[in-house]
XYZ file of C-alpha atoms in Angstrom:
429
model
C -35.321 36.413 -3.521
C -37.527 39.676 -3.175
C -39.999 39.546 -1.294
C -43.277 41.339 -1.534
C -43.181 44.461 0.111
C -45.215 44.793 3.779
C -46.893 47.609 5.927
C -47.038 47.454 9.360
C -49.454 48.613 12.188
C -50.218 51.414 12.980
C -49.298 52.245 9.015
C -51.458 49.747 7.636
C -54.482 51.133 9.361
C -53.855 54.441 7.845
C -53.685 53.118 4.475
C -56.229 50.893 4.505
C -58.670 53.940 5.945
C -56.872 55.966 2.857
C -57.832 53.514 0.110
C -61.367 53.730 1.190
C -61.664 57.040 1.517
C -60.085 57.725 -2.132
C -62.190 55.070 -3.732
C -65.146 56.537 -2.442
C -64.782 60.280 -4.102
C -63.834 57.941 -6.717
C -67.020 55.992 -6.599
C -68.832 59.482 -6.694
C -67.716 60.223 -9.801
C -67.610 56.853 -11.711
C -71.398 57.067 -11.239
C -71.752 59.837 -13.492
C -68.417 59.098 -15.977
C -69.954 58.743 -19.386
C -69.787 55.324 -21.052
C -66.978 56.616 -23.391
C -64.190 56.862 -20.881
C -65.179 53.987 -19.424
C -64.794 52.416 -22.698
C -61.454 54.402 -22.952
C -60.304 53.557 -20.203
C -60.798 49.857 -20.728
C -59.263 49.779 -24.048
C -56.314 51.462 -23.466
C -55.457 49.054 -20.468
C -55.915 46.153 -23.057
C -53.513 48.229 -24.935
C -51.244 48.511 -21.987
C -51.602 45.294 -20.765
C -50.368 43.634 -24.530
C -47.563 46.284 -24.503
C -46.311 45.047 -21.498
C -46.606 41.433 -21.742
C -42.495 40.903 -21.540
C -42.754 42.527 -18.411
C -45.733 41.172 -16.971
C -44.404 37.724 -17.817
C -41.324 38.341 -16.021
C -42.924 39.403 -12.823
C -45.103 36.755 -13.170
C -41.833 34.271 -13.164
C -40.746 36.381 -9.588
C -44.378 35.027 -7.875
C -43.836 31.419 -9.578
C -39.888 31.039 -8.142
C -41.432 31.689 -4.887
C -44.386 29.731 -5.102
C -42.315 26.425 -6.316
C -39.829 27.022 -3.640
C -42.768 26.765 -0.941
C -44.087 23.766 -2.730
C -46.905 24.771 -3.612
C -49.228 21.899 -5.604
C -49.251 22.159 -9.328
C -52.892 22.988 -9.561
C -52.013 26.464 -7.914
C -49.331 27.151 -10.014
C -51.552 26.777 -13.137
C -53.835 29.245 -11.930
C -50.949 31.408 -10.915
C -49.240 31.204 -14.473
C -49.116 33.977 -16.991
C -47.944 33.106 -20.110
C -48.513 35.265 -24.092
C -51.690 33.980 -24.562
C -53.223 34.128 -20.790
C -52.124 38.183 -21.087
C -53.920 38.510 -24.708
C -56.767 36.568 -23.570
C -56.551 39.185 -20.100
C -56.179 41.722 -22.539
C -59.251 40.773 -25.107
C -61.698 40.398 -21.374
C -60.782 43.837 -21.368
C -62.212 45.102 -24.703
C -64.968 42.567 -24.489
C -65.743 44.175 -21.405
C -65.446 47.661 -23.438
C -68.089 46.564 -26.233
C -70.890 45.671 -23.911
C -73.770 48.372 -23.344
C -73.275 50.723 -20.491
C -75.518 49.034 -17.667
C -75.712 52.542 -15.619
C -79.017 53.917 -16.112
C -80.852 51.633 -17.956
C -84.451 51.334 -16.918
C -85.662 47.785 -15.992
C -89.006 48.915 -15.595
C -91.640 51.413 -16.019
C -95.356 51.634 -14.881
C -97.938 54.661 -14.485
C -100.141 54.811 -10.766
C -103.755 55.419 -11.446
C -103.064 58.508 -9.841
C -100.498 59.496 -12.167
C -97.376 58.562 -11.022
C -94.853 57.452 -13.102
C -92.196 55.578 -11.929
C -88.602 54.081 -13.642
C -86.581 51.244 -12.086
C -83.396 51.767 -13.501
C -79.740 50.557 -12.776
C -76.861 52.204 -10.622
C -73.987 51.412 -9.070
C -73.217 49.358 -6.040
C -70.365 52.129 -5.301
C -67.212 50.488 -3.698
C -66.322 46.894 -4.358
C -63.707 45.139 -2.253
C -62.262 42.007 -3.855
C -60.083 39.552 -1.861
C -58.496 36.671 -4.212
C -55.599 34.493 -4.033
C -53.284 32.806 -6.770
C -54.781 34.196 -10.339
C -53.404 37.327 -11.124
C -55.833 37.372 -14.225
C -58.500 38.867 -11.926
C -56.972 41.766 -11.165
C -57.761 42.743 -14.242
C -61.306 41.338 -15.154
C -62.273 42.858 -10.971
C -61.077 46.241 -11.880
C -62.457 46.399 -15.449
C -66.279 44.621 -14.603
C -66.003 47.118 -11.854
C -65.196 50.123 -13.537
C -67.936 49.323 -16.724
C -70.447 48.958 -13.971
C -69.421 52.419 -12.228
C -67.824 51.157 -9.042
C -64.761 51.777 -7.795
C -62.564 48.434 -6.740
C -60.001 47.858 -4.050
C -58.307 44.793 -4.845
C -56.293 42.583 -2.464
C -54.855 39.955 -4.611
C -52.971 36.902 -2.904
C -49.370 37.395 -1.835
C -48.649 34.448 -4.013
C -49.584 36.663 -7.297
C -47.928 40.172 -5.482
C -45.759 41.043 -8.542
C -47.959 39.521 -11.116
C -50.774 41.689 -9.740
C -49.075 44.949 -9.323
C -47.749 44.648 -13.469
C -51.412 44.039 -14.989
C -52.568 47.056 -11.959
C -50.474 49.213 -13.799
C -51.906 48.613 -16.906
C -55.118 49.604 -15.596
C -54.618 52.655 -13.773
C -52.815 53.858 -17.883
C -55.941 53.292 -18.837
C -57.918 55.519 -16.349
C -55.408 58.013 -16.706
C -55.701 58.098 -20.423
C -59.790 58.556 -19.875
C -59.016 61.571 -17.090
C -61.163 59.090 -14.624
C -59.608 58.936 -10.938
C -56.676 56.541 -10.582
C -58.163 55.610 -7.075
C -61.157 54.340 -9.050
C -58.987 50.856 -9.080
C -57.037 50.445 -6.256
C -54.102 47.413 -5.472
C -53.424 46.555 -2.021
C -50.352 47.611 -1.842
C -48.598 45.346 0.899
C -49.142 41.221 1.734
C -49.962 41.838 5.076
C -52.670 39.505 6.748
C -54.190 42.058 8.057
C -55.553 44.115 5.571
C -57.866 41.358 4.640
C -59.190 42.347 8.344
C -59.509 46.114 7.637
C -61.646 45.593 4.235
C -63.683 42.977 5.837
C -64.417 45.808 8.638
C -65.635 47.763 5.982
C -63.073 50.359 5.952
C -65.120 53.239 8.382
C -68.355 52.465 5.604
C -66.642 52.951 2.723
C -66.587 49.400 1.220
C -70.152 48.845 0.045
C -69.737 44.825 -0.644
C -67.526 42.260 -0.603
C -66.334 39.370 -3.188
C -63.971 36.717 -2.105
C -62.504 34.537 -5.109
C -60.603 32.011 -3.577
C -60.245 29.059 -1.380
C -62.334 27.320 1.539
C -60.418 28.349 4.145
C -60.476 32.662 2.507
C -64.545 32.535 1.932
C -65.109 30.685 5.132
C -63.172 33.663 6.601
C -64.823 36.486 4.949
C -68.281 35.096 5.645
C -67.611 34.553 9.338
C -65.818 38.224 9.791
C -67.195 40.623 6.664
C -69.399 43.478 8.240
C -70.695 44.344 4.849
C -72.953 42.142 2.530
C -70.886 39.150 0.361
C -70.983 37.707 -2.948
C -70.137 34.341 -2.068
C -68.101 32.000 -4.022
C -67.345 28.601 -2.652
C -66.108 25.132 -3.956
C -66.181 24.272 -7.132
C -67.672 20.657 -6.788
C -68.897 20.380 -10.204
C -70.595 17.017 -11.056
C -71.031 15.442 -14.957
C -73.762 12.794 -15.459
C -74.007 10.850 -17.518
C -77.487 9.158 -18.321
C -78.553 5.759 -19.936
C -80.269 8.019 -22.561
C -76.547 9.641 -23.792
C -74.842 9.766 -26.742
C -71.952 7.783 -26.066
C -69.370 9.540 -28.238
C -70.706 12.565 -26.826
C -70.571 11.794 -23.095
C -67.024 10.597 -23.824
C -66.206 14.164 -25.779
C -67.872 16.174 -22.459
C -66.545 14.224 -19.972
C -62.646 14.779 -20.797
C -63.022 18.022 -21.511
C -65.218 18.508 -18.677
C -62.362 17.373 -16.699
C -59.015 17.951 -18.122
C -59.071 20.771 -20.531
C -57.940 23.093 -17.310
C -58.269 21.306 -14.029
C -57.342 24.072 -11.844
C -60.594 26.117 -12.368
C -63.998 25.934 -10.475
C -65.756 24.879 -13.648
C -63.625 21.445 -13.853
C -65.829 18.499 -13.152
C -64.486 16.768 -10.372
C -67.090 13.887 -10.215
C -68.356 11.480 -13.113
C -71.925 9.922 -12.528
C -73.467 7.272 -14.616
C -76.464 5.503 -15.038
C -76.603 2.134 -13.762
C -79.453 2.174 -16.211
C -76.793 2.636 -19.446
C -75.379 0.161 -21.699
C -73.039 -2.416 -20.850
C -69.973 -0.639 -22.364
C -71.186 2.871 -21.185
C -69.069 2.934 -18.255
C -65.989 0.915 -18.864
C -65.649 3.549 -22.055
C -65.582 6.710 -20.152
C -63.362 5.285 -17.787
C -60.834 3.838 -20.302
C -60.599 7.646 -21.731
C -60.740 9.172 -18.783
C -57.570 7.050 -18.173
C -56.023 7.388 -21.887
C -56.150 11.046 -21.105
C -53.993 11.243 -18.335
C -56.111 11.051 -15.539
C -56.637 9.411 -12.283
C -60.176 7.452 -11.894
C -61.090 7.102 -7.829
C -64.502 4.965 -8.672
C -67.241 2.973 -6.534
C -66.918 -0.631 -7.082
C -68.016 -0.618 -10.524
C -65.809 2.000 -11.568
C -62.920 0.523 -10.225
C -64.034 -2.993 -11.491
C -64.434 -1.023 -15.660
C -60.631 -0.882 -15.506
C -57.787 -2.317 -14.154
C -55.988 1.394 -13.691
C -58.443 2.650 -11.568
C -58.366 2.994 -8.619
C -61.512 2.015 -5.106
C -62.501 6.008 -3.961
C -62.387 6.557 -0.386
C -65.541 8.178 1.126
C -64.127 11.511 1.059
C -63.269 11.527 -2.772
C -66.851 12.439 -3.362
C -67.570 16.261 -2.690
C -63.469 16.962 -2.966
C -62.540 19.479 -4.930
C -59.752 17.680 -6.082
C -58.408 20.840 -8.826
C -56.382 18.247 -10.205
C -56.326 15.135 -12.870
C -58.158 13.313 -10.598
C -61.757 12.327 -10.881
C -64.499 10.558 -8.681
C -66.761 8.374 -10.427
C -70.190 6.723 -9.382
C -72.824 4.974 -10.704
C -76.525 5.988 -9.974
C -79.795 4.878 -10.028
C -81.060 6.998 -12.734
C -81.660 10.838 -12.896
C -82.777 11.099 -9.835
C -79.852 8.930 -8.046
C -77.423 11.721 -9.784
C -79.924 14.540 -8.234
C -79.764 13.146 -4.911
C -76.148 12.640 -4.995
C -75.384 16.267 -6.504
C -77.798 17.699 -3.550
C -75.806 15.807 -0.685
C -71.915 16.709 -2.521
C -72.210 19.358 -4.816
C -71.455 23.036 -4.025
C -74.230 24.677 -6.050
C -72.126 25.652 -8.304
C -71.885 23.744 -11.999
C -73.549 20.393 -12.607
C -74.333 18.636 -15.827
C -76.453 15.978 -17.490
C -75.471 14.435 -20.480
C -78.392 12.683 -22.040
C -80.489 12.707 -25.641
C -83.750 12.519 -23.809
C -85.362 15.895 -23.232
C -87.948 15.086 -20.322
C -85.261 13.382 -18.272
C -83.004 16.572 -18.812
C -85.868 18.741 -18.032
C -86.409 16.863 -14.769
C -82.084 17.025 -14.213
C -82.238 20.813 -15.154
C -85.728 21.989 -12.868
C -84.579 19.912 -10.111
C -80.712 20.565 -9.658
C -80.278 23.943 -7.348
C -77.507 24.596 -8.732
C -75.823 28.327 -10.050
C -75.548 26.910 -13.582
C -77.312 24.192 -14.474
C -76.022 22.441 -17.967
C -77.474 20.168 -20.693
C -75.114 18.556 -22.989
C -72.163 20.693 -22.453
C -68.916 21.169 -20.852
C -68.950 22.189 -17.259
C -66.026 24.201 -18.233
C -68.915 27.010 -19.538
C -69.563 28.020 -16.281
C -67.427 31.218 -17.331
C -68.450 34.795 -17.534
C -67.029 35.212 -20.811
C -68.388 32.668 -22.041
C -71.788 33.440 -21.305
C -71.007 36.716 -23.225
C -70.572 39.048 -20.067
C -67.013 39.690 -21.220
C -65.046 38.341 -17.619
C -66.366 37.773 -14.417
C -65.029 38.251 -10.886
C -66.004 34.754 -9.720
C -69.653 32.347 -10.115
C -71.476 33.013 -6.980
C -72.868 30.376 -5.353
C -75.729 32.105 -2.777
C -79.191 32.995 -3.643
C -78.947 36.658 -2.639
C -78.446 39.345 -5.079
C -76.227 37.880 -7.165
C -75.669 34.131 -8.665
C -73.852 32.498 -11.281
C -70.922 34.717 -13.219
C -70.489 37.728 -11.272
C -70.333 40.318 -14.566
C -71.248 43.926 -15.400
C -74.786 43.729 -14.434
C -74.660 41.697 -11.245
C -72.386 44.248 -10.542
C -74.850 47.025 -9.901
C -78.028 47.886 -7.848
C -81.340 49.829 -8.743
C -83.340 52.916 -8.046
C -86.797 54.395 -8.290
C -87.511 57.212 -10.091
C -90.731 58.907 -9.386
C -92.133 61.576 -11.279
C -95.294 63.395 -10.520
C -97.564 66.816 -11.285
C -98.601 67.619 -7.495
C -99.633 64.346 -6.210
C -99.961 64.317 -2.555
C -101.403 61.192 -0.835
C -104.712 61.681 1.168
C -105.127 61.103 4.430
């Protein structure tokens, strides 16, 4: 088997410093490339990246060989899987990306002093992004592109699981900057596995890295939060949570809950606990159950859950706030909406959480009262996507309250400045 290639100290260091340096000058630049060869850029990877999708597929199969032969769970190799349409739909991120307006510059606000200043708030870049993920090779390219439409230059460090995957979609992105004349160090690949130079980007690379995003596991984000000495856009657990309330549509709860849960279970937007109303029909929960059984998966439920269905199974106390990326589900009754608030508050990650229910004030209360990223009313958790909301990818949904929350996109992807002009002004003493 190859494996992926690896850089040792004192070399690594080197490199590391290297890559920082480059994407800087590169960052210098991007803040001034006009929206164009951005656009080029980005299009012509898409191009790339569909040319090469025999290729890419085939690299792809190098990182999955080794991954089964480690063992790894089935919910990783999902997310690790390229296939035709997973590269088109990498591809089309791309050009959605391409199509949206040109954040750089805009002005977010404008107001005249009544001593004559007049002063713009308008958008610029962050200036060098450093994103650390782990099995899904897809976000090498949605990083690099949200990165590059927002003017920043990205060093990625994808997950030695997705090594070859990642380095075949890199290469469609750096054809694309080279067919724009933009700097190939504006998107950078971490070109070795090593541990360590995780360590050097979380250092901040001598001040060159100007933020951080982690997209990946517990164990990666609790890492880069305790050890990152520049500011993070976190992205933790996925504990998303469907409810469902005695004021649902029944066909409809059924409908959101399964796809809630298994269209993809391996992503952070895949409910991975089922509350209902204690307050709903008879035949409410023994419904949802049965087709969350019919459909393949695995119901862990309090006792009346596991009393709605001989298949399913009594939860254990740690099933609820798991993030089981799986076809397995938690389910609990509540008392009401604001049982399912309290329990979302004490489990949930703050990430995606749900109420299924035809009556508006009690959704109104569920939506106001949920702290959650993304807060949804009669819809799939599986939304909480950045191209779904129309931002054309995302790097990850964060999950903090600073700067950035929700899908990380093109926007959350940049800072402001003031702009102040005047005719003399001086300020008196």
């Amino acid at each position: 088997m190859n494996r992926p290639e690896r850089i040792e100290q004192p070399d690594l260091e080197g490199l590391m410093l290297a890559m920082g340096r480059t994407a800087r000058a590169a960052a210098a630049e991007l803040a001034l490339a006009p929206t164009q060869a951005k656009n080029t850029a980005l299009n012509v990877a898409a191009a790339a990246l569909r040319a090469g999708t025999q290729e890419i597929i085939a690299e792809n199969a190098r990182d999955l060989e080794a991954a089964r032969s480690r063992g790894t769970p089935e919910a990783f190799l999902d997310r690790l899987t390229l296939n035709a349409g997973r590269i088109e739909a990498v591809a089309k991120g791309l050009e959605d990306i391409a199509a949206l307006d040109d954040p750089i510059g805009a002005q977010l606000a404008c107001w005249t002093r009544p001593n004559g200043l007049a002063i713009e708030r308008v958008r610029t870049p962050l200036g060098v992004v450093g994103i650390i993920y782990e099995s899904r090779p897809n976000v090498t390219a949605d990083a690099g592109g949200l990165c590059l439409k927002a003017g920043n230059a990205a060093i990625l460090r994808g997950g030695s699981e997705s090594f070859h995957s990642s380095r075949a979609i890199h290469a469609a992105l750096v054809e694309g900057l080279k067919a724009a004349s933009l700097p190939t160090s504006a998107i950078q690949l971490v070109p070795t596995t090593d541990r360590d130079a995780v360590g050097h980007m979380l250092a901040g690379l001598a001040g060159t890295i100007d933020v951080v995003v982690p997209r990946g596991g517990k164990s990666l984000v609790a890492r880069v939060q305790t050890e990152a000495r520049v500011p993070v856009f976190a992205h933790l657990e996925g504990i998303c949570h469907t409810y469902v309330d005695r004021g649902a549509n029944l066909d409809m709860a059924v409908a959101i809950a399964i796809n809630a849960k298994m269209r993809r279970t391996s992503i952070c937007g895949a409910t991975e606990c089922l509350l209902v109303d204690t307050g709903a029909r008879p035949e409410v929960l023994p419904t949802l159950v049965k087709a969350l059984l019919d459909a393949g998966c695995e119901v862990r439920g309090d006792e009346a859950a596991a009393a709605a269905d001989r298949r399913a199974q009594r939860a254990a106390p740690d099933d609820f706030g798991r993030e089981f990326l799986d076809k397995i589900i938690a389910v609990k009754t509540v008392d009401g909406v604001d049982g399912a608030i309290a329990h979302i508050a004490r489990y949930g990650s703050q990430h995606t959480d749900c109420i299924v229910s035809d009556d508006e004030a009690t959704a109104a209360r569920f939506l106001q009262r949920v702290d959650s990223a993304i807060v949804l009313h009669n819809a799939s958790t599986q939304f909480a996507d950045g191209g779904e909301f129309g931002m054309g990818a995302e790097i990850g949904i964060a999950t903090g309250r600073m700067h950035a929350r929700g899908p990380v996109g093109v926007e959350q992807l940049t800072s402001f400045k003031y702009i102040v002009r005047g005719s003399g002004q001086i300020r008196p003493s």
